[in-house]
mmCIF file of C-alpha atoms and ligand atoms in Angstrom:
data_model
loop_
_atom_site.group_PDB
_atom_site.id
_atom_site.type_symbol
_atom_site.label_atom_id
_atom_site.label_comp_id
_atom_site.label_asym_id
_atom_site.label_seq_id
_atom_site.Cartn_x
_atom_site.Cartn_y
_atom_site.Cartn_z
ATOM 1 C CA MET A 117 0.000 0.000 0.000
ATOM 2 C CA GLU A 118 1.039 3.603 -0.420
ATOM 3 C CA TYR A 119 0.050 6.395 1.910
ATOM 4 C CA THR A 120 -0.681 10.135 1.810
ATOM 5 C CA ASN A 121 -0.065 12.443 4.726
ATOM 6 C CA LEU A 122 -2.696 14.976 5.692
ATOM 7 C CA GLU A 123 -0.105 17.614 6.545
ATOM 8 C CA LYS A 124 -2.282 19.880 8.677
ATOM 9 C CA VAL A 125 -3.109 17.110 11.141
ATOM 10 C CA ASN A 126 -0.352 14.590 10.440
ATOM 11 C CA LEU A 127 -2.635 11.671 9.588
ATOM 12 C CA LYS A 128 -1.357 8.972 7.255
ATOM 13 C CA LEU A 129 -4.080 7.689 4.921
ATOM 14 C CA SER A 130 -3.839 4.711 2.595
ATOM 15 C CA LYS A 131 -4.202 5.697 -1.060
ATOM 16 C CA LEU A 132 -6.952 3.107 -1.305
ATOM 17 C CA ALA A 133 -9.890 3.405 1.088
ATOM 18 C CA ILE A 134 -13.075 1.378 1.507
ATOM 19 C CA GLY A 135 -16.311 3.154 0.691
ATOM 20 C CA THR A 136 -18.909 1.570 2.957
ATOM 21 C CA MET A 137 -22.102 2.882 1.316
ATOM 22 C CA SER A 138 -22.617 -0.457 -0.467
ATOM 23 C CA MET A 139 -21.214 -2.716 2.284
ATOM 24 C CA PRO A 140 -23.112 -6.015 2.564
ATOM 25 C CA ASP A 141 -25.606 -6.449 5.433
ATOM 26 C CA ASP A 142 -24.025 -9.803 6.199
ATOM 27 C CA PHE A 143 -21.788 -9.202 9.215
ATOM 28 C CA ASN A 144 -19.372 -12.054 8.452
ATOM 29 C CA GLU A 145 -18.777 -10.798 4.912
ATOM 30 C CA ALA A 146 -18.250 -7.233 6.201
ATOM 31 C CA GLN A 147 -15.839 -8.535 8.847
ATOM 32 C CA ASN A 148 -13.932 -10.520 6.218
ATOM 33 C CA MET A 149 -13.679 -7.352 4.108
ATOM 34 C CA ILE A 150 -12.265 -5.389 7.044
ATOM 35 C CA ASP A 151 -9.754 -8.166 7.775
ATOM 36 C CA PHE A 152 -8.711 -8.346 4.130
ATOM 37 C CA ALA A 153 -8.374 -4.565 3.878
ATOM 38 C CA PHE A 154 -6.112 -4.543 6.950
ATOM 39 C CA GLU A 155 -3.907 -7.293 5.456
ATOM 40 C CA LYS A 156 -3.489 -5.163 2.347
ATOM 41 C CA GLY A 157 -2.541 -2.032 4.308
ATOM 42 C CA ILE A 158 -5.828 -0.162 3.811
ATOM 43 C CA ASN A 159 -6.365 2.042 6.861
ATOM 44 C CA LEU A 160 -9.251 4.327 5.842
ATOM 45 C CA LEU A 161 -12.981 3.543 5.973
ATOM 46 C CA ASP A 162 -15.440 6.102 4.656
ATOM 47 C CA THR A 163 -18.988 6.055 5.989
ATOM 48 C CA ALA A 164 -21.847 8.444 6.843
ATOM 49 C CA ASP A 165 -24.672 8.728 9.347
ATOM 50 C CA LEU A 166 -27.007 8.836 6.328
ATOM 51 C CA TYR A 167 -26.124 5.381 4.973
ATOM 52 C CA GLU A 168 -28.904 2.892 5.773
ATOM 53 C CA LYS A 169 -30.062 5.259 8.533
ATOM 54 C CA GLY A 170 -26.942 4.659 10.619
ATOM 55 C CA LYS A 171 -26.891 0.886 10.142
ATOM 56 C CA ILE A 172 -23.586 0.994 8.230
ATOM 57 C CA GLU A 173 -21.913 2.979 10.999
ATOM 58 C CA ALA A 174 -23.227 0.424 13.506
ATOM 59 C CA LEU A 175 -21.898 -2.417 11.330
ATOM 60 C CA MET A 176 -18.483 -0.713 11.247
ATOM 61 C CA GLY A 177 -18.560 -0.246 15.024
ATOM 62 C CA LYS A 178 -19.196 -3.963 15.453
ATOM 63 C CA ALA A 179 -16.584 -5.011 12.878
ATOM 64 C CA LEU A 180 -13.920 -2.767 14.438
ATOM 65 C CA LYS A 181 -14.467 -4.043 17.988
ATOM 66 C CA GLY A 182 -11.065 -4.543 19.618
ATOM 67 C CA ARG A 183 -9.189 -3.110 16.637
ATOM 68 C CA ARG A 184 -10.355 0.477 16.411
ATOM 69 C CA ASP A 185 -6.815 1.818 16.170
ATOM 70 C CA ASP A 186 -6.084 -0.242 13.048
ATOM 71 C CA PHE A 187 -8.260 2.111 10.982
ATOM 72 C CA LEU A 188 -9.059 5.759 10.446
ATOM 73 C CA ILE A 189 -12.790 6.398 10.239
ATOM 74 C CA ALA A 190 -14.165 9.123 8.003
ATOM 75 C CA SER A 191 -17.852 9.831 8.557
ATOM 76 C CA LYS A 192 -20.301 12.544 7.513
ATOM 77 C CA VAL A 193 -23.009 14.757 8.940
ATOM 78 C CA GLY A 194 -25.628 17.251 7.763
ATOM 79 C CA ASN A 195 -28.373 15.101 6.245
ATOM 80 C CA VAL A 196 -31.200 14.351 8.657
ATOM 81 C CA TRP A 197 -33.858 11.715 8.041
ATOM 82 C CA ASN A 198 -37.450 12.966 8.024
ATOM 83 C CA SER A 199 -40.141 11.188 10.000
ATOM 84 C CA ASP A 200 -41.522 9.655 6.757
ATOM 85 C CA GLY A 201 -38.422 7.401 6.785
ATOM 86 C CA VAL A 202 -37.799 7.849 3.054
ATOM 87 C CA SER A 203 -36.581 11.425 2.667
ATOM 88 C CA TRP A 204 -34.116 13.643 4.466
ATOM 89 C CA HIS A 205 -33.393 17.352 4.836
ATOM 90 C CA TRP A 206 -30.226 19.431 4.975
ATOM 91 C CA ASP A 207 -29.156 20.787 8.364
ATOM 92 C CA PRO A 208 -25.528 21.971 8.627
ATOM 93 C CA SER A 209 -26.124 23.887 11.881
ATOM 94 C CA PRO A 210 -23.564 23.587 14.717
ATOM 95 C CA LYS A 211 -26.310 22.045 16.849
ATOM 96 C CA GLN A 212 -26.912 19.274 14.308
ATOM 97 C CA ILE A 213 -23.167 18.747 13.741
ATOM 98 C CA ARG A 214 -22.697 18.152 17.487
ATOM 99 C CA LYS A 215 -25.842 16.009 17.776
ATOM 100 C CA GLY A 216 -24.950 13.974 14.669
ATOM 101 C CA LEU A 217 -21.423 13.443 15.961
ATOM 102 C CA GLU A 218 -22.575 12.085 19.325
ATOM 103 C CA MET A 219 -24.932 9.656 17.576
ATOM 104 C CA SER A 220 -22.224 8.528 15.137
ATOM 105 C CA LEU A 221 -19.728 8.010 17.968
ATOM 106 C CA LYS A 222 -22.244 5.780 19.747
ATOM 107 C CA ARG A 223 -22.972 3.698 16.654
ATOM 108 C CA LEU A 224 -19.283 3.434 15.778
ATOM 109 C CA LYS A 225 -18.475 2.532 19.423
ATOM 110 C CA THR A 226 -15.606 4.984 19.541
ATOM 111 C CA ASP A 227 -14.584 8.235 21.198
ATOM 112 C CA ARG A 228 -13.391 9.991 18.048
ATOM 113 C CA ILE A 229 -13.941 10.286 14.308
ATOM 114 C CA ASP A 230 -10.706 10.738 12.398
ATOM 115 C CA ILE A 231 -12.059 12.725 9.448
ATOM 116 C CA TYR A 232 -15.439 14.367 9.997
ATOM 117 C CA GLN A 233 -17.029 15.649 6.821
ATOM 118 C CA LEU A 234 -19.922 17.933 6.116
ATOM 119 C CA HIS A 235 -22.050 15.806 3.796
ATOM 120 C CA GLY A 236 -22.705 18.503 1.177
ATOM 121 C CA GLY A 237 -22.997 22.266 1.316
ATOM 122 C CA THR A 238 -24.517 25.330 -0.307
ATOM 123 C CA LEU A 239 -23.491 28.996 -0.548
ATOM 124 C CA GLU A 240 -26.219 29.824 1.972
ATOM 125 C CA ASP A 241 -24.815 27.627 4.762
ATOM 126 C CA PRO A 242 -23.437 29.275 7.957
ATOM 127 C CA TRP A 243 -19.805 28.554 7.022
ATOM 128 C CA ASP A 244 -18.066 30.526 9.794
ATOM 129 C CA ASP A 245 -20.121 28.676 12.397
ATOM 130 C CA ILE A 246 -19.530 25.335 10.672
ATOM 131 C CA PHE A 247 -15.752 25.805 10.567
ATOM 132 C CA SER A 248 -15.543 27.033 14.152
ATOM 133 C CA THR A 249 -17.629 24.046 15.317
ATOM 134 C CA PHE A 250 -15.256 21.648 13.560
ATOM 135 C CA GLU A 251 -12.263 23.481 15.103
ATOM 136 C CA ASP A 252 -13.837 23.236 18.571
ATOM 137 C CA LEU A 253 -14.511 19.519 18.081
ATOM 138 C CA LYS A 254 -10.864 19.077 17.114
ATOM 139 C CA SER A 255 -9.726 20.851 20.298
ATOM 140 C CA GLU A 256 -12.089 18.659 22.323
ATOM 141 C CA GLY A 257 -10.457 15.554 20.777
ATOM 142 C CA LYS A 258 -13.741 14.307 19.307
ATOM 143 C CA ILE A 259 -12.479 14.606 15.721
ATOM 144 C CA ARG A 260 -8.929 14.661 14.387
ATOM 145 C CA ALA A 261 -9.488 16.353 11.027
ATOM 146 C CA TYR A 262 -12.422 17.731 9.105
ATOM 147 C CA GLY A 263 -13.495 18.131 5.532
ATOM 148 C CA VAL A 264 -16.431 18.698 3.225
ATOM 149 C CA SER A 265 -17.972 16.355 0.692
ATOM 150 C CA SER A 266 -18.943 18.489 -2.262
ATOM 151 C CA ILE A 267 -18.743 18.466 -6.015
ATOM 152 C CA ARG A 268 -19.569 22.188 -6.228
ATOM 153 C CA PRO A 269 -16.641 24.433 -7.185
ATOM 154 C CA ASN A 270 -18.253 27.398 -5.385
ATOM 155 C CA VAL A 271 -18.408 25.401 -2.138
ATOM 156 C CA VAL A 272 -14.855 24.090 -2.557
ATOM 157 C CA ARG A 273 -13.757 27.729 -3.032
ATOM 158 C CA ILE A 274 -15.307 28.715 0.326
ATOM 159 C CA VAL A 275 -13.749 25.750 2.108
ATOM 160 C CA SER A 276 -10.299 26.300 0.546
ATOM 161 C CA LYS A 277 -10.202 29.994 1.309
ATOM 162 C CA ASN A 278 -11.800 30.160 4.738
ATOM 163 C CA SER A 279 -11.053 27.000 6.667
ATOM 164 C CA ASN A 280 -8.371 24.727 7.939
ATOM 165 C CA ALA A 281 -10.064 21.683 6.368
ATOM 166 C CA SER A 282 -7.876 18.719 5.471
ATOM 167 C CA THR A 283 -10.045 16.975 2.883
ATOM 168 C CA ILE A 284 -12.622 17.504 0.164
ATOM 169 C CA MET A 285 -14.549 14.480 -1.067
ATOM 170 C CA SER A 286 -15.332 14.823 -4.750
ATOM 171 C CA GLN A 287 -16.344 12.604 -7.623
ATOM 172 C CA TYR A 288 -13.717 11.724 -10.244
ATOM 173 C CA SER A 289 -13.481 9.151 -13.049
ATOM 174 C CA PRO A 290 -13.096 9.048 -16.838
ATOM 175 C CA LEU A 291 -16.820 9.881 -16.961
ATOM 176 C CA ASP A 292 -16.509 12.776 -14.536
ATOM 177 C CA ARG A 293 -13.454 14.903 -15.200
ATOM 178 C CA ARG A 294 -15.102 18.085 -13.929
ATOM 179 C CA PRO A 295 -12.754 18.514 -10.924
ATOM 180 C CA GLU A 296 -9.817 18.935 -13.346
ATOM 181 C CA GLU A 297 -11.007 22.459 -14.218
ATOM 182 C CA SER A 298 -10.599 24.110 -10.801
ATOM 183 C CA ILE A 299 -11.324 21.828 -7.817
ATOM 184 C CA PHE A 300 -7.969 20.025 -7.874
ATOM 185 C CA GLN A 301 -6.035 23.273 -8.051
ATOM 186 C CA MET A 302 -8.030 25.014 -5.296
ATOM 187 C CA ALA A 303 -7.527 22.027 -2.997
ATOM 188 C CA THR A 304 -3.794 21.770 -3.697
ATOM 189 C CA GLU A 305 -3.213 25.468 -3.061
ATOM 190 C CA ALA A 306 -4.994 25.166 0.279
ATOM 191 C CA GLY A 307 -3.086 22.047 1.404
ATOM 192 C CA ILE A 308 -6.276 19.992 1.144
ATOM 193 C CA LYS A 309 -6.313 16.411 -0.157
ATOM 194 C CA ILE A 310 -9.108 15.131 -2.370
ATOM 195 C CA LEU A 311 -10.845 11.927 -1.328
ATOM 196 C CA ALA A 312 -12.106 10.689 -4.690
ATOM 197 C CA ARG A 313 -15.375 8.795 -4.944
ATOM 198 C CA GLY A 314 -17.198 7.374 -7.963
ATOM 199 C CA VAL A 315 -13.851 6.107 -9.333
ATOM 200 C CA TYR A 316 -15.636 3.165 -11.036
ATOM 201 C CA ALA A 317 -18.721 5.257 -11.914
ATOM 202 C CA LYS A 318 -20.646 2.763 -9.745
ATOM 203 C CA GLY A 319 -19.205 -0.144 -11.737
ATOM 204 C CA PHE A 320 -20.409 1.138 -15.154
ATOM 205 C CA LEU A 321 -16.769 1.555 -16.153
ATOM 206 C CA ILE A 322 -15.891 -2.012 -15.143
ATOM 207 C CA ASN A 323 -18.507 -4.486 -16.274
ATOM 208 C CA LYS A 324 -21.991 -3.263 -15.303
ATOM 209 C CA ILE A 325 -24.623 -3.000 -18.039
ATOM 210 C CA PRO A 326 -24.175 0.598 -19.235
ATOM 211 C CA LYS A 327 -26.781 3.184 -18.278
ATOM 212 C CA PRO A 328 -26.833 6.955 -18.833
ATOM 213 C CA TYR A 329 -24.400 8.704 -16.450
ATOM 214 C CA LEU A 330 -24.325 12.495 -15.880
ATOM 215 C CA THR A 331 -24.814 13.946 -19.371
ATOM 216 C CA TYR A 332 -23.474 10.815 -21.086
ATOM 217 C CA THR A 333 -25.824 8.525 -22.983
ATOM 218 C CA GLU A 334 -25.901 4.762 -22.546
ATOM 219 C CA ALA A 335 -23.936 4.394 -25.799
ATOM 220 C CA GLU A 336 -21.262 6.830 -24.594
ATOM 221 C CA VAL A 337 -20.951 4.995 -21.270
ATOM 222 C CA GLU A 338 -20.644 1.723 -23.189
ATOM 223 C CA SER A 339 -17.886 3.042 -25.435
ATOM 224 C CA THR A 340 -15.972 4.426 -22.420
ATOM 225 C CA GLN A 341 -16.291 1.054 -20.671
ATOM 226 C CA LYS A 342 -14.931 -0.639 -23.829
ATOM 227 C CA LEU A 343 -12.057 1.847 -24.018
ATOM 228 C CA ILE A 344 -11.075 1.244 -20.360
ATOM 229 C CA ASN A 345 -11.125 -2.503 -20.962
ATOM 230 C CA SER A 346 -9.152 -2.311 -24.219
ATOM 231 C CA PHE A 347 -5.751 -2.026 -22.524
ATOM 232 C CA GLU A 348 -3.559 -4.917 -21.374
ATOM 233 C CA TYR A 349 -4.307 -4.001 -17.727
ATOM 234 C CA SER A 350 -7.539 -4.728 -15.865
ATOM 235 C CA GLY A 351 -10.317 -2.135 -15.797
ATOM 236 C CA GLU A 352 -9.791 -1.702 -12.048
ATOM 237 C CA ALA A 353 -6.069 -1.000 -12.596
ATOM 238 C CA MET A 354 -6.734 1.494 -15.404
ATOM 239 C CA LEU A 355 -9.330 3.396 -13.363
ATOM 240 C CA ILE A 356 -7.117 3.476 -10.273
ATOM 241 C CA GLY A 357 -4.122 4.579 -12.371
ATOM 242 C CA PHE A 358 -6.239 7.229 -14.092
ATOM 243 C CA SER A 359 -7.360 8.756 -10.778
ATOM 244 C CA LEU A 360 -4.086 8.537 -8.900
ATOM 245 C CA ALA A 361 -2.383 10.351 -11.782
ATOM 246 C CA GLN A 362 -4.011 13.452 -10.268
ATOM 247 C CA LEU A 363 -1.642 14.576 -7.526
ATOM 248 C CA ALA A 364 -4.416 16.464 -5.743
ATOM 249 C CA ILE A 365 -6.031 13.128 -4.895
ATOM 250 C CA GLY A 366 -4.971 11.718 -1.542
ATOM 251 C CA SER A 367 -7.083 8.580 -1.456
ATOM 252 C CA LEU A 368 -9.524 6.686 -3.666
ATOM 253 C CA VAL A 369 -12.680 5.806 -1.755
ATOM 254 C CA ILE A 370 -13.913 2.851 -3.784
ATOM 255 C CA GLY A 371 -17.159 1.113 -2.918
ATOM 256 C CA ALA A 372 -17.442 -2.655 -2.657
ATOM 257 C CA SER A 373 -20.465 -4.806 -1.888
ATOM 258 C CA SER A 374 -18.526 -8.068 -1.507
ATOM 259 C CA LEU A 375 -15.134 -9.405 -0.534
ATOM 260 C CA ALA A 376 -14.634 -10.501 -4.156
ATOM 261 C CA GLN A 377 -15.002 -6.885 -5.358
ATOM 262 C CA LEU A 378 -12.594 -5.649 -2.709
ATOM 263 C CA LYS A 379 -10.075 -8.303 -3.742
ATOM 264 C CA SER A 380 -10.340 -7.190 -7.409
ATOM 265 C CA THR A 381 -9.804 -3.592 -6.355
ATOM 266 C CA CYS A 382 -6.727 -4.445 -4.275
ATOM 267 C CA LYS A 383 -5.333 -6.508 -7.155
ATOM 268 C CA GLY A 384 -6.034 -3.604 -9.503
ATOM 269 C CA PHE A 385 -4.215 -1.226 -7.144
ATOM 270 C CA GLN A 386 -1.042 -3.366 -7.255
ATOM 271 C CA GLU A 387 -1.343 -3.749 -11.024
ATOM 272 C CA SER A 388 -1.861 -0.007 -11.508
ATOM 273 C CA LYS A 389 1.688 0.647 -10.279
ATOM 274 C CA LYS A 390 3.037 -1.097 -13.376
ATOM 275 C CA ILE A 391 1.089 1.053 -15.862
ATOM 276 C CA PRO A 392 3.459 3.368 -17.747
ATOM 277 C CA ALA A 393 2.585 7.063 -17.334
ATOM 278 C CA GLY A 394 2.361 7.326 -21.130
ATOM 279 C CA LEU A 395 -0.522 4.869 -21.206
ATOM 280 C CA ILE A 396 -2.543 6.966 -18.735
ATOM 281 C CA SER A 397 -1.838 10.079 -20.866
ATOM 282 C CA ASP A 398 -2.991 8.101 -23.873
ATOM 283 C CA LEU A 399 -6.232 7.211 -22.067
ATOM 284 C CA GLN A 400 -6.720 10.832 -20.954
ATOM 285 C CA SER A 401 -6.318 12.062 -24.512
ATOM 286 C CA LYS A 402 -8.981 9.665 -25.797
ATOM 287 C CA LEU A 403 -11.586 10.707 -23.232
ATOM 288 C CA PRO A 404 -13.966 13.629 -23.445
ATOM 289 C CA VAL A 405 -13.622 16.383 -20.817
ATOM 290 C CA ASN A 406 -16.756 17.640 -19.088
ATOM 291 C CA PHE A 407 -17.373 20.853 -17.110
ATOM 292 C CA TYR A 408 -19.683 22.018 -14.346
ATOM 293 C CA ASP A 409 -22.524 24.103 -15.723
ATOM 294 C CA SER A 410 -23.839 25.245 -12.339
ATOM 295 C CA HIS A 411 -22.539 26.030 -8.821
ATOM 296 C CA ARG A 412 -19.367 27.354 -10.416
HETATM 297 N N1 NAP B 121 -21.809 12.603 -1.325
HETATM 298 C C1 NAP B 121 -20.965 11.747 -0.790
HETATM 299 O O1 NAP B 121 -20.281 12.068 0.156
HETATM 300 C C2 NAP B 121 -20.835 10.369 -1.360
HETATM 301 C C3 NAP B 121 -21.657 9.965 -2.419
HETATM 302 C C4 NAP B 121 -21.471 8.704 -2.943
HETATM 303 C C5 NAP B 121 -20.490 7.881 -2.421
HETATM 304 N N2 NAP B 121 -19.704 8.272 -1.377
HETATM 305 C C6 NAP B 121 -18.631 7.397 -0.824
HETATM 306 O O2 NAP B 121 -17.847 6.922 -1.889
HETATM 307 C C7 NAP B 121 -17.879 5.489 -1.929
HETATM 308 C C8 NAP B 121 -17.825 5.015 -3.370
HETATM 309 O O3 NAP B 121 -18.880 5.571 -4.096
HETATM 310 P P1 NAP B 121 -19.730 4.806 -5.204
HETATM 311 O O4 NAP B 121 -20.151 3.491 -4.633
HETATM 312 O O5 NAP B 121 -20.750 5.747 -5.669
HETATM 313 O O6 NAP B 121 -18.742 4.670 -6.393
HETATM 314 P P2 NAP B 121 -17.753 3.628 -7.032
HETATM 315 O O7 NAP B 121 -16.655 3.351 -6.079
HETATM 316 O O8 NAP B 121 -17.463 4.188 -8.346
HETATM 317 O O9 NAP B 121 -18.585 2.301 -7.292
HETATM 318 C C9 NAP B 121 -18.647 1.270 -6.367
HETATM 319 C C10 NAP B 121 -19.551 0.216 -6.900
HETATM 320 O O10 NAP B 121 -18.966 -0.361 -8.062
HETATM 321 C C11 NAP B 121 -19.250 -1.732 -8.098
HETATM 322 N N3 NAP B 121 -17.960 -2.454 -8.045
HETATM 323 C C12 NAP B 121 -16.989 -2.364 -7.124
HETATM 324 N N4 NAP B 121 -15.966 -3.177 -7.415
HETATM 325 C C13 NAP B 121 -16.306 -3.791 -8.549
HETATM 326 C C14 NAP B 121 -15.664 -4.737 -9.360
HETATM 327 N N5 NAP B 121 -14.450 -5.204 -9.061
HETATM 328 N N6 NAP B 121 -16.306 -5.131 -10.472
HETATM 329 C C15 NAP B 121 -17.517 -4.652 -10.796
HETATM 330 N N7 NAP B 121 -18.185 -3.748 -10.052
HETATM 331 C C16 NAP B 121 -17.578 -3.331 -8.954
HETATM 332 C C17 NAP B 121 -20.101 -2.061 -6.884
HETATM 333 O O11 NAP B 121 -21.470 -1.946 -7.275
HETATM 334 P P3 NAP B 121 -22.540 -3.060 -6.804
HETATM 335 O O12 NAP B 121 -22.566 -2.965 -5.333
HETATM 336 O O13 NAP B 121 -23.807 -2.572 -7.474
HETATM 337 O O14 NAP B 121 -22.044 -4.378 -7.323
HETATM 338 C C18 NAP B 121 -19.730 -0.952 -5.935
HETATM 339 O O15 NAP B 121 -20.729 -0.685 -4.993
HETATM 340 C C19 NAP B 121 -19.146 5.119 -1.160
HETATM 341 O O16 NAP B 121 -19.100 3.818 -0.620
HETATM 342 C C20 NAP B 121 -19.155 6.163 -0.091
HETATM 343 O O17 NAP B 121 -18.256 5.805 0.950
HETATM 344 C C21 NAP B 121 -19.858 9.520 -0.858
#
């Protein structure tokens, strides 16, 4: 495994992280995934209070019993379930951040979250209060670093300019190159590392039956999937190599719903190290570039 240092807080993150949004319900399978990840040097798990209404955090808490210090936990706050049980609303207030944190700590059976992320953000949010709440929580030892999960350049601009955040979670893959325009640069200049999600475009770039993705049609997704799989390296390796070629990216948060998927990803990570830089440039040059048309 290779690691990135979050300089502001001196935390060493593995370049490959497990995204837990699609973790299996089956506890034994989840436990086997955690064990396998540890063997391979993965030390970062990304979760959120939103996922399965807290059930994924609880699953992580159970799976990490007795080995909490083997992993860094990144979780998220700001989305609150409504009483209908099917929808949620946005609440980034300091009160909700503190309340959400206490609930996450209980479910995760821990006394700290290593990277606490605001799970979204808009220009209208009370940013000064949000940042000072995260700073206070750091001083209290309840979180070690904080960040924001946002694909909006205008939100990333606020975070980069006005906070001491360590991470931004953003989406990046051959089908979503929008962060190349300004997000990567803003983060780098502010000493912030990108946690990249959507690296496989939910599996559409590996072997899933193509469906429309962002502004791309089914046929365009299919031809990108074929392109990724046309090289002598596996699709996983090409996608990992493509993303890690961006120096702004600190860690790839890749989702897996089974141990088999996690194994393929870890194999792809090792294989990606052998891909010549020229081949990634070749892939980049064959792909379309897309741009944000709102929230710029
Ligand atoms: N706003 C946010 O903050 C936000 C939003 C989304 C995600 N996230 C985080 O980012 C993580 C990853 O996001 P994501 O799941 O959207 O994107 P992703 O990593 O691009 O896709 C992961 C999905 O790809 C499929 N997959 C994984 N390995 C595979 C393999 N070897 N072969 C074929 N298919 C494979 C699986 O789908 P199946 O399970 O269908 O097989 C898996 O759930 C999440 O778990 C979560 O931690 C954060």
